[in-house]
Amino acid sequence: MHVFSYFYHMRIDIITLFPGMFSGPFDQSIVKRAVEKGLLEIHLHDLRDYTADKYRSVDDYPYGGGAGMVLMIEPIAKCLDHLKSERLYDEVIYLTPDGQLYDQKVANHLSTLQNLVLLCGHYKGVDERVREHFITREISIGNYVISGGELAAAVVTDSLARLIPGVIGDETSALSDSFQDDLLSPPVYTRPANYKGWKVPEILLSGHEQKIREWRLEQSLKRTIERRPGLMENIDE
Ligand code: ADE
């Protein structure tokens, strides 16, 4: 008998000035579980380890003047050359507020890939030549500015970890998440059934599976129409 088994495994290399920022998000919950199960490998690379000068400097003043510092191309190129000499990367992603807005569709697509690099920017960003010659995709996690790409890279990594088959059990399948079918999730309740007169909807206590499924779909539709009507039509809101 032939047993076809697909072995899912994703490797994410993160290039950052602040590797310590990931210790919280990656040491807990789903990401931790994905790593422990051997389904996800995360490698943090401190950009300062790839500098050539004795001051270990990674940034410099912008040509033409202006406020802020710019990450230099050399340490980034050195780090990327090193990584690319060891394996093929599907995407080299730069986290930046002027990138493509991240959503579940992009997450689903990225989760099918094997090797990713996430480059975290800082200060005024990276030398434009990095973006022109090394970066294959630019991602923004929202229309606001955070202090660097680290938190954005953690968000992207978390969203991918939960999509790797085998990371989340059937009982909490990522396929039932909000956004997966362009619908928001229905409301959920747990014990007690009556909290100081605030009651759980009767239908959920009825044990009638078909009726409960219908009620949940109805609630999902209602919620989506009320809160995020553009989601169903795939319109950017
Ligand atoms: N770096 C700074 N702000 C960002 C954002 N909104 N998304 C991704 N990277 C960022």
PDB file of C-alpha atoms and ligand atoms in Angstrom:
ATOM      1  CA  MET A   1       0.000   0.000   0.000  1.00  0.00           C
ATOM      2  CA  HIS A   2       1.244   3.424  -0.888  1.00  0.00           C
ATOM      3  CA  VAL A   3       0.867   6.082   1.700  1.00  0.00           C
ATOM      4  CA  PHE A   4       1.135   9.533   0.236  1.00  0.00           C
ATOM      5  CA  SER A   5       2.193  11.831   2.945  1.00  0.00           C
ATOM      6  CA  TYR A   6       2.815  15.483   2.364  1.00  0.00           C
ATOM      7  CA  PHE A   7       5.337  16.972   4.703  1.00  0.00           C
ATOM      8  CA  TYR A   8       4.672  20.600   5.282  1.00  0.00           C
ATOM      9  CA  HIS A   9       7.523  22.688   6.485  1.00  0.00           C
ATOM     10  CA  MET A  10       8.154  26.384   6.323  1.00  0.00           C
ATOM     11  CA  ARG A  11      11.356  28.282   7.010  1.00  0.00           C
ATOM     12  CA  ILE A  12      11.285  31.991   7.799  1.00  0.00           C
ATOM     13  CA  ASP A  13      14.508  34.018   8.052  1.00  0.00           C
ATOM     14  CA  ILE A  14      14.072  37.397   9.707  1.00  0.00           C
ATOM     15  CA  ILE A  15      16.665  40.131   9.245  1.00  0.00           C
ATOM     16  CA  THR A  16      16.424  42.664  12.039  1.00  0.00           C
ATOM     17  CA  LEU A  17      18.264  45.192  14.182  1.00  0.00           C
ATOM     18  CA  PHE A  18      16.280  44.035  17.229  1.00  0.00           C
ATOM     19  CA  PRO A  19      16.140  40.230  17.437  1.00  0.00           C
ATOM     20  CA  GLY A  20      15.071  40.504  21.082  1.00  0.00           C
ATOM     21  CA  MET A  21      11.716  41.940  20.016  1.00  0.00           C
ATOM     22  CA  PHE A  22      10.592  38.509  18.813  1.00  0.00           C
ATOM     23  CA  SER A  23      11.149  36.594  22.015  1.00  0.00           C
ATOM     24  CA  GLY A  24       7.673  37.327  23.400  1.00  0.00           C
ATOM     25  CA  PRO A  25       5.556  36.645  20.307  1.00  0.00           C
ATOM     26  CA  PHE A  26       7.489  33.563  19.181  1.00  0.00           C
ATOM     27  CA  ASP A  27       7.833  31.906  22.586  1.00  0.00           C
ATOM     28  CA  GLN A  28       4.126  31.478  23.225  1.00  0.00           C
ATOM     29  CA  SER A  29       0.997  29.942  21.820  1.00  0.00           C
ATOM     30  CA  ILE A  30       0.613  28.895  18.176  1.00  0.00           C
ATOM     31  CA  VAL A  31       3.990  30.027  16.809  1.00  0.00           C
ATOM     32  CA  LYS A  32       5.765  28.188  19.600  1.00  0.00           C
ATOM     33  CA  ARG A  33       3.690  25.091  18.919  1.00  0.00           C
ATOM     34  CA  ALA A  34       4.466  25.228  15.171  1.00  0.00           C
ATOM     35  CA  VAL A  35       8.183  25.421  15.905  1.00  0.00           C
ATOM     36  CA  GLU A  36       8.048  22.647  18.522  1.00  0.00           C
ATOM     37  CA  LYS A  37       6.204  20.366  16.111  1.00  0.00           C
ATOM     38  CA  GLY A  38       8.951  20.902  13.550  1.00  0.00           C
ATOM     39  CA  LEU A  39       6.530  22.442  11.059  1.00  0.00           C
ATOM     40  CA  LEU A  40       8.017  25.922  11.207  1.00  0.00           C
ATOM     41  CA  GLU A  41      11.631  27.007  11.471  1.00  0.00           C
ATOM     42  CA  ILE A  42      12.407  30.614  12.386  1.00  0.00           C
ATOM     43  CA  HIS A  43      15.896  32.066  12.125  1.00  0.00           C
ATOM     44  CA  LEU A  44      16.683  35.533  13.420  1.00  0.00           C
ATOM     45  CA  HIS A  45      19.616  37.405  11.889  1.00  0.00           C
ATOM     46  CA  ASP A  46      21.037  40.441  13.628  1.00  0.00           C
ATOM     47  CA  LEU A  47      21.953  42.931  10.908  1.00  0.00           C
ATOM     48  CA  ARG A  48      24.869  44.124  13.027  1.00  0.00           C
ATOM     49  CA  ASP A  49      26.560  40.763  12.530  1.00  0.00           C
ATOM     50  CA  TYR A  50      26.927  41.602   8.837  1.00  0.00           C
ATOM     51  CA  THR A  51      28.647  44.959   9.087  1.00  0.00           C
ATOM     52  CA  ALA A  52      32.121  45.496   7.722  1.00  0.00           C
ATOM     53  CA  ASP A  53      33.269  48.525   9.720  1.00  0.00           C
ATOM     54  CA  LYS A  54      34.612  48.507  13.261  1.00  0.00           C
ATOM     55  CA  TYR A  55      31.709  50.559  14.645  1.00  0.00           C
ATOM     56  CA  ARG A  56      29.242  47.921  13.439  1.00  0.00           C
ATOM     57  CA  SER A  57      27.174  50.698  11.896  1.00  0.00           C
ATOM     58  CA  VAL A  58      24.142  49.735   9.835  1.00  0.00           C
ATOM     59  CA  ASP A  59      22.717  53.151   8.991  1.00  0.00           C
ATOM     60  CA  ASP A  60      23.840  56.528   7.701  1.00  0.00           C
ATOM     61  CA  TYR A  61      22.535  59.997   6.807  1.00  0.00           C
ATOM     62  CA  PRO A  62      20.393  60.285   3.676  1.00  0.00           C
ATOM     63  CA  TYR A  63      22.019  61.696   0.533  1.00  0.00           C
ATOM     64  CA  GLY A  64      20.443  65.037  -0.264  1.00  0.00           C
ATOM     65  CA  GLY A  65      19.869  65.770   3.418  1.00  0.00           C
ATOM     66  CA  GLY A  66      16.746  65.529   5.566  1.00  0.00           C
ATOM     67  CA  ALA A  67      15.789  64.035   8.884  1.00  0.00           C
ATOM     68  CA  GLY A  68      16.381  60.464   9.958  1.00  0.00           C
ATOM     69  CA  MET A  69      18.786  57.689   9.127  1.00  0.00           C
ATOM     70  CA  VAL A  70      18.716  55.163   6.304  1.00  0.00           C
ATOM     71  CA  LEU A  71      19.705  51.497   6.556  1.00  0.00           C
ATOM     72  CA  MET A  72      22.723  50.877   4.323  1.00  0.00           C
ATOM     73  CA  ILE A  73      22.694  48.376   1.493  1.00  0.00           C
ATOM     74  CA  GLU A  74      25.961  46.619   2.397  1.00  0.00           C
ATOM     75  CA  PRO A  75      25.032  44.737   5.601  1.00  0.00           C
ATOM     76  CA  ILE A  76      21.645  43.779   4.129  1.00  0.00           C
ATOM     77  CA  ALA A  77      23.246  42.526   0.889  1.00  0.00           C
ATOM     78  CA  LYS A  78      25.837  40.571   2.845  1.00  0.00           C
ATOM     79  CA  CYS A  79      23.189  38.879   4.966  1.00  0.00           C
ATOM     80  CA  LEU A  80      20.967  38.098   1.951  1.00  0.00           C
ATOM     81  CA  ASP A  81      23.889  36.774  -0.110  1.00  0.00           C
ATOM     82  CA  HIS A  82      24.799  34.473   2.760  1.00  0.00           C
ATOM     83  CA  LEU A  83      21.229  33.152   3.076  1.00  0.00           C
ATOM     84  CA  LYS A  84      20.728  32.770  -0.664  1.00  0.00           C
ATOM     85  CA  SER A  85      23.962  30.814  -1.000  1.00  0.00           C
ATOM     86  CA  GLU A  86      22.436  28.153   1.260  1.00  0.00           C
ATOM     87  CA  ARG A  87      18.955  27.704  -0.206  1.00  0.00           C
ATOM     88  CA  LEU A  88      16.425  29.074  -2.655  1.00  0.00           C
ATOM     89  CA  TYR A  89      13.986  31.633  -1.327  1.00  0.00           C
ATOM     90  CA  ASP A  90      10.464  31.955  -2.684  1.00  0.00           C
ATOM     91  CA  GLU A  91      10.129  35.558  -1.547  1.00  0.00           C
ATOM     92  CA  VAL A  92      12.261  38.249   0.049  1.00  0.00           C
ATOM     93  CA  ILE A  93       9.725  40.439   1.792  1.00  0.00           C
ATOM     94  CA  TYR A  94      10.256  43.958   3.090  1.00  0.00           C
ATOM     95  CA  LEU A  95       7.904  45.177   5.829  1.00  0.00           C
ATOM     96  CA  THR A  96       7.036  48.787   5.140  1.00  0.00           C
ATOM     97  CA  PRO A  97       4.025  51.096   5.527  1.00  0.00           C
ATOM     98  CA  ASP A  98       4.046  51.766   1.760  1.00  0.00           C
ATOM     99  CA  GLY A  99       3.820  48.073   0.854  1.00  0.00           C
ATOM    100  CA  GLN A 100       0.840  45.989  -0.265  1.00  0.00           C
ATOM    101  CA  LEU A 101      -1.850  45.879   2.436  1.00  0.00           C
ATOM    102  CA  TYR A 102      -1.665  42.509   4.169  1.00  0.00           C
ATOM    103  CA  ASP A 103      -4.829  40.423   4.284  1.00  0.00           C
ATOM    104  CA  GLN A 104      -5.937  36.803   4.595  1.00  0.00           C
ATOM    105  CA  LYS A 105      -5.570  36.195   0.850  1.00  0.00           C
ATOM    106  CA  VAL A 106      -1.910  37.224   0.897  1.00  0.00           C
ATOM    107  CA  ALA A 107      -1.420  35.138   4.058  1.00  0.00           C
ATOM    108  CA  ASN A 108      -3.001  32.087   2.403  1.00  0.00           C
ATOM    109  CA  HIS A 109      -0.750  32.472  -0.612  1.00  0.00           C
ATOM    110  CA  LEU A 110       2.441  32.916   1.432  1.00  0.00           C
ATOM    111  CA  SER A 111       1.544  29.914   3.595  1.00  0.00           C
ATOM    112  CA  THR A 112       1.963  27.674   0.526  1.00  0.00           C
ATOM    113  CA  LEU A 113       5.614  28.676   0.141  1.00  0.00           C
ATOM    114  CA  GLN A 114       8.667  27.041   1.691  1.00  0.00           C
ATOM    115  CA  ASN A 115      11.396  29.607   2.337  1.00  0.00           C
ATOM    116  CA  LEU A 116      10.783  33.244   3.125  1.00  0.00           C
ATOM    117  CA  VAL A 117      12.959  36.158   4.151  1.00  0.00           C
ATOM    118  CA  LEU A 118      11.389  38.993   6.130  1.00  0.00           C
ATOM    119  CA  LEU A 119      13.433  42.192   6.202  1.00  0.00           C
ATOM    120  CA  CYS A 120      12.576  44.642   8.970  1.00  0.00           C
ATOM    121  CA  GLY A 121      13.165  48.298   8.234  1.00  0.00           C
ATOM    122  CA  HIS A 122      13.891  51.037  10.737  1.00  0.00           C
ATOM    123  CA  TYR A 123      14.267  54.791  10.954  1.00  0.00           C
ATOM    124  CA  LYS A 124      13.587  56.283   7.518  1.00  0.00           C
ATOM    125  CA  GLY A 125      13.743  52.861   5.890  1.00  0.00           C
ATOM    126  CA  VAL A 126      16.269  51.069   3.710  1.00  0.00           C
ATOM    127  CA  ASP A 127      18.370  52.359   0.820  1.00  0.00           C
ATOM    128  CA  GLU A 128      16.098  52.216  -2.229  1.00  0.00           C
ATOM    129  CA  ARG A 129      18.565  49.954  -4.069  1.00  0.00           C
ATOM    130  CA  VAL A 130      17.777  47.164  -1.593  1.00  0.00           C
ATOM    131  CA  ARG A 131      14.143  47.375  -2.648  1.00  0.00           C
ATOM    132  CA  GLU A 132      15.006  47.495  -6.348  1.00  0.00           C
ATOM    133  CA  HIS A 133      17.424  44.598  -6.426  1.00  0.00           C
ATOM    134  CA  PHE A 134      16.621  42.212  -3.581  1.00  0.00           C
ATOM    135  CA  ILE A 135      13.017  42.593  -2.520  1.00  0.00           C
ATOM    136  CA  THR A 136      10.321  40.535  -4.266  1.00  0.00           C
ATOM    137  CA  ARG A 137       7.328  41.767  -2.255  1.00  0.00           C
ATOM    138  CA  GLU A 138       6.573  44.643   0.123  1.00  0.00           C
ATOM    139  CA  ILE A 139       3.971  44.274   2.838  1.00  0.00           C
ATOM    140  CA  SER A 140       2.211  46.789   5.080  1.00  0.00           C
ATOM    141  CA  ILE A 141       0.164  45.496   8.008  1.00  0.00           C
ATOM    142  CA  GLY A 142      -2.033  48.613   8.048  1.00  0.00           C
ATOM    143  CA  ASN A 143      -2.290  52.294   7.308  1.00  0.00           C
ATOM    144  CA  TYR A 144      -0.336  53.475  10.309  1.00  0.00           C
ATOM    145  CA  VAL A 145       3.346  53.714  11.124  1.00  0.00           C
ATOM    146  CA  ILE A 146       5.034  51.574  13.748  1.00  0.00           C
ATOM    147  CA  SER A 147       8.616  52.013  14.863  1.00  0.00           C
ATOM    148  CA  GLY A 148      10.083  49.253  12.750  1.00  0.00           C
ATOM    149  CA  GLY A 149       9.269  46.147  10.765  1.00  0.00           C
ATOM    150  CA  GLU A 150       9.668  43.757  13.724  1.00  0.00           C
ATOM    151  CA  LEU A 151       6.102  43.823  14.999  1.00  0.00           C
ATOM    152  CA  ALA A 152       4.857  43.593  11.410  1.00  0.00           C
ATOM    153  CA  ALA A 153       7.130  40.579  10.769  1.00  0.00           C
ATOM    154  CA  ALA A 154       5.786  38.974  13.959  1.00  0.00           C
ATOM    155  CA  VAL A 155       2.210  39.540  12.735  1.00  0.00           C
ATOM    156  CA  VAL A 156       2.980  37.979   9.341  1.00  0.00           C
ATOM    157  CA  THR A 157       4.810  35.021  10.931  1.00  0.00           C
ATOM    158  CA  ASP A 158       1.929  34.357  13.338  1.00  0.00           C
ATOM    159  CA  SER A 159      -0.649  34.500  10.538  1.00  0.00           C
ATOM    160  CA  LEU A 160       1.404  31.978   8.512  1.00  0.00           C
ATOM    161  CA  ALA A 161       2.124  29.623  11.415  1.00  0.00           C
ATOM    162  CA  ARG A 162      -1.580  29.013  12.035  1.00  0.00           C
ATOM    163  CA  LEU A 163      -2.103  28.101   8.359  1.00  0.00           C
ATOM    164  CA  ILE A 164       0.553  25.387   8.200  1.00  0.00           C
ATOM    165  CA  PRO A 165      -1.303  22.051   8.135  1.00  0.00           C
ATOM    166  CA  GLY A 166      -0.927  20.248  11.439  1.00  0.00           C
ATOM    167  CA  VAL A 167      -0.252  23.329  13.561  1.00  0.00           C
ATOM    168  CA  ILE A 168      -3.800  23.923  14.722  1.00  0.00           C
ATOM    169  CA  GLY A 169      -6.014  20.952  15.540  1.00  0.00           C
ATOM    170  CA  ASP A 170      -9.253  20.229  13.701  1.00  0.00           C
ATOM    171  CA  GLU A 171     -11.296  21.552  16.548  1.00  0.00           C
ATOM    172  CA  THR A 172     -10.013  25.069  15.965  1.00  0.00           C
ATOM    173  CA  SER A 173      -9.269  24.795  12.255  1.00  0.00           C
ATOM    174  CA  ALA A 174      -7.811  27.933  10.750  1.00  0.00           C
ATOM    175  CA  LEU A 175     -10.285  27.445   7.914  1.00  0.00           C
ATOM    176  CA  SER A 176     -13.083  28.609  10.204  1.00  0.00           C
ATOM    177  CA  ASP A 177     -11.318  31.872  11.030  1.00  0.00           C
ATOM    178  CA  SER A 178     -12.905  35.182  10.172  1.00  0.00           C
ATOM    179  CA  PHE A 179     -11.952  36.292   6.634  1.00  0.00           C
ATOM    180  CA  GLN A 180     -11.303  32.764   5.323  1.00  0.00           C
ATOM    181  CA  ASP A 181     -14.578  32.772   3.421  1.00  0.00           C
ATOM    182  CA  ASP A 182     -14.847  36.565   3.229  1.00  0.00           C
ATOM    183  CA  LEU A 183     -17.139  36.461   6.254  1.00  0.00           C
ATOM    184  CA  LEU A 184     -16.614  37.544   9.848  1.00  0.00           C
ATOM    185  CA  SER A 185     -17.037  34.863  12.517  1.00  0.00           C
ATOM    186  CA  PRO A 186     -20.356  34.548  14.363  1.00  0.00           C
ATOM    187  CA  PRO A 187     -20.612  35.441  18.078  1.00  0.00           C
ATOM    188  CA  VAL A 188     -19.496  32.731  20.514  1.00  0.00           C
ATOM    189  CA  TYR A 189     -20.546  31.976  24.087  1.00  0.00           C
ATOM    190  CA  THR A 190     -19.472  29.679  26.905  1.00  0.00           C
ATOM    191  CA  ARG A 191     -20.550  28.969  30.484  1.00  0.00           C
ATOM    192  CA  PRO A 192     -22.538  30.190  32.294  1.00  0.00           C
ATOM    193  CA  ALA A 193     -25.681  30.079  30.141  1.00  0.00           C
ATOM    194  CA  ASN A 194     -27.131  32.874  32.246  1.00  0.00           C
ATOM    195  CA  TYR A 195     -24.856  35.538  33.700  1.00  0.00           C
ATOM    196  CA  LYS A 196     -26.854  37.911  35.902  1.00  0.00           C
ATOM    197  CA  GLY A 197     -29.738  37.749  33.438  1.00  0.00           C
ATOM    198  CA  TRP A 198     -27.573  38.070  30.289  1.00  0.00           C
ATOM    199  CA  LYS A 199     -28.534  34.929  28.451  1.00  0.00           C
ATOM    200  CA  VAL A 200     -26.899  32.833  25.759  1.00  0.00           C
ATOM    201  CA  PRO A 201     -29.157  32.531  22.664  1.00  0.00           C
ATOM    202  CA  GLU A 202     -31.544  29.558  23.157  1.00  0.00           C
ATOM    203  CA  ILE A 203     -30.666  27.984  19.842  1.00  0.00           C
ATOM    204  CA  LEU A 204     -27.080  27.282  20.972  1.00  0.00           C
ATOM    205  CA  LEU A 205     -28.384  25.266  23.928  1.00  0.00           C
ATOM    206  CA  SER A 206     -30.892  23.312  21.817  1.00  0.00           C
ATOM    207  CA  GLY A 207     -28.477  20.622  20.589  1.00  0.00           C
ATOM    208  CA  HIS A 208     -30.024  20.968  17.106  1.00  0.00           C
ATOM    209  CA  GLU A 209     -26.910  20.907  14.916  1.00  0.00           C
ATOM    210  CA  GLN A 210     -28.521  21.879  11.620  1.00  0.00           C
ATOM    211  CA  LYS A 211     -30.363  24.836  13.196  1.00  0.00           C
ATOM    212  CA  ILE A 212     -27.177  25.942  14.965  1.00  0.00           C
ATOM    213  CA  ARG A 213     -25.229  25.884  11.664  1.00  0.00           C
ATOM    214  CA  GLU A 214     -27.950  27.993  10.030  1.00  0.00           C
ATOM    215  CA  TRP A 215     -27.995  30.447  12.923  1.00  0.00           C
ATOM    216  CA  ARG A 216     -24.202  30.843  12.799  1.00  0.00           C
ATOM    217  CA  LEU A 217     -24.193  31.486   9.047  1.00  0.00           C
ATOM    218  CA  GLU A 218     -27.005  34.017   9.490  1.00  0.00           C
ATOM    219  CA  GLN A 219     -25.038  35.779  12.237  1.00  0.00           C
ATOM    220  CA  SER A 220     -21.868  35.776  10.132  1.00  0.00           C
ATOM    221  CA  LEU A 221     -23.697  37.355   7.205  1.00  0.00           C
ATOM    222  CA  LYS A 222     -25.389  39.922   9.466  1.00  0.00           C
ATOM    223  CA  ARG A 223     -22.104  40.850  11.124  1.00  0.00           C
ATOM    224  CA  THR A 224     -20.259  41.139   7.827  1.00  0.00           C
ATOM    225  CA  ILE A 225     -22.982  43.294   6.234  1.00  0.00           C
ATOM    226  CA  GLU A 226     -23.135  45.555   9.291  1.00  0.00           C
ATOM    227  CA  ARG A 227     -19.407  45.905   9.953  1.00  0.00           C
ATOM    228  CA  ARG A 228     -17.422  45.082   6.809  1.00  0.00           C
ATOM    229  CA  PRO A 229     -19.745  45.092   3.777  1.00  0.00           C
ATOM    230  CA  GLY A 230     -16.778  45.450   1.384  1.00  0.00           C
ATOM    231  CA  LEU A 231     -15.336  42.079   2.503  1.00  0.00           C
ATOM    232  CA  MET A 232     -18.021  40.092   0.701  1.00  0.00           C
ATOM    233  CA  GLU A 233     -17.467  41.956  -2.534  1.00  0.00           C
ATOM    234  CA  ASN A 234     -13.693  41.876  -2.116  1.00  0.00           C
ATOM    235  CA  ILE A 235     -13.556  45.621  -1.985  1.00  0.00           C
ATOM    236  CA  ASP A 236     -10.810  47.422  -0.094  1.00  0.00           C
ATOM    237  CA  GLU A 237     -12.543  49.284   2.717  1.00  0.00           C
TER     238      GLU A 237
HETATM  239  N1  ADE B   1       6.987  49.477   9.396  1.00  0.00           N
HETATM  240  C1  ADE B   1       6.499  50.605   9.908  1.00  0.00           C
HETATM  241  N2  ADE B   1       5.170  50.662   9.789  1.00  0.00           N
HETATM  242  C2  ADE B   1       4.790  49.504   9.156  1.00  0.00           C
HETATM  243  C3  ADE B   1       3.545  48.968   8.732  1.00  0.00           C
HETATM  244  N3  ADE B   1       2.404  49.624   8.921  1.00  0.00           N
HETATM  245  N4  ADE B   1       3.545  47.786   8.119  1.00  0.00           N
HETATM  246  C4  ADE B   1       4.697  47.120   7.900  1.00  0.00           C
HETATM  247  N5  ADE B   1       5.900  47.575   8.278  1.00  0.00           N
HETATM  248  C5  ADE B   1       5.954  48.751   8.909  1.00  0.00           C
END
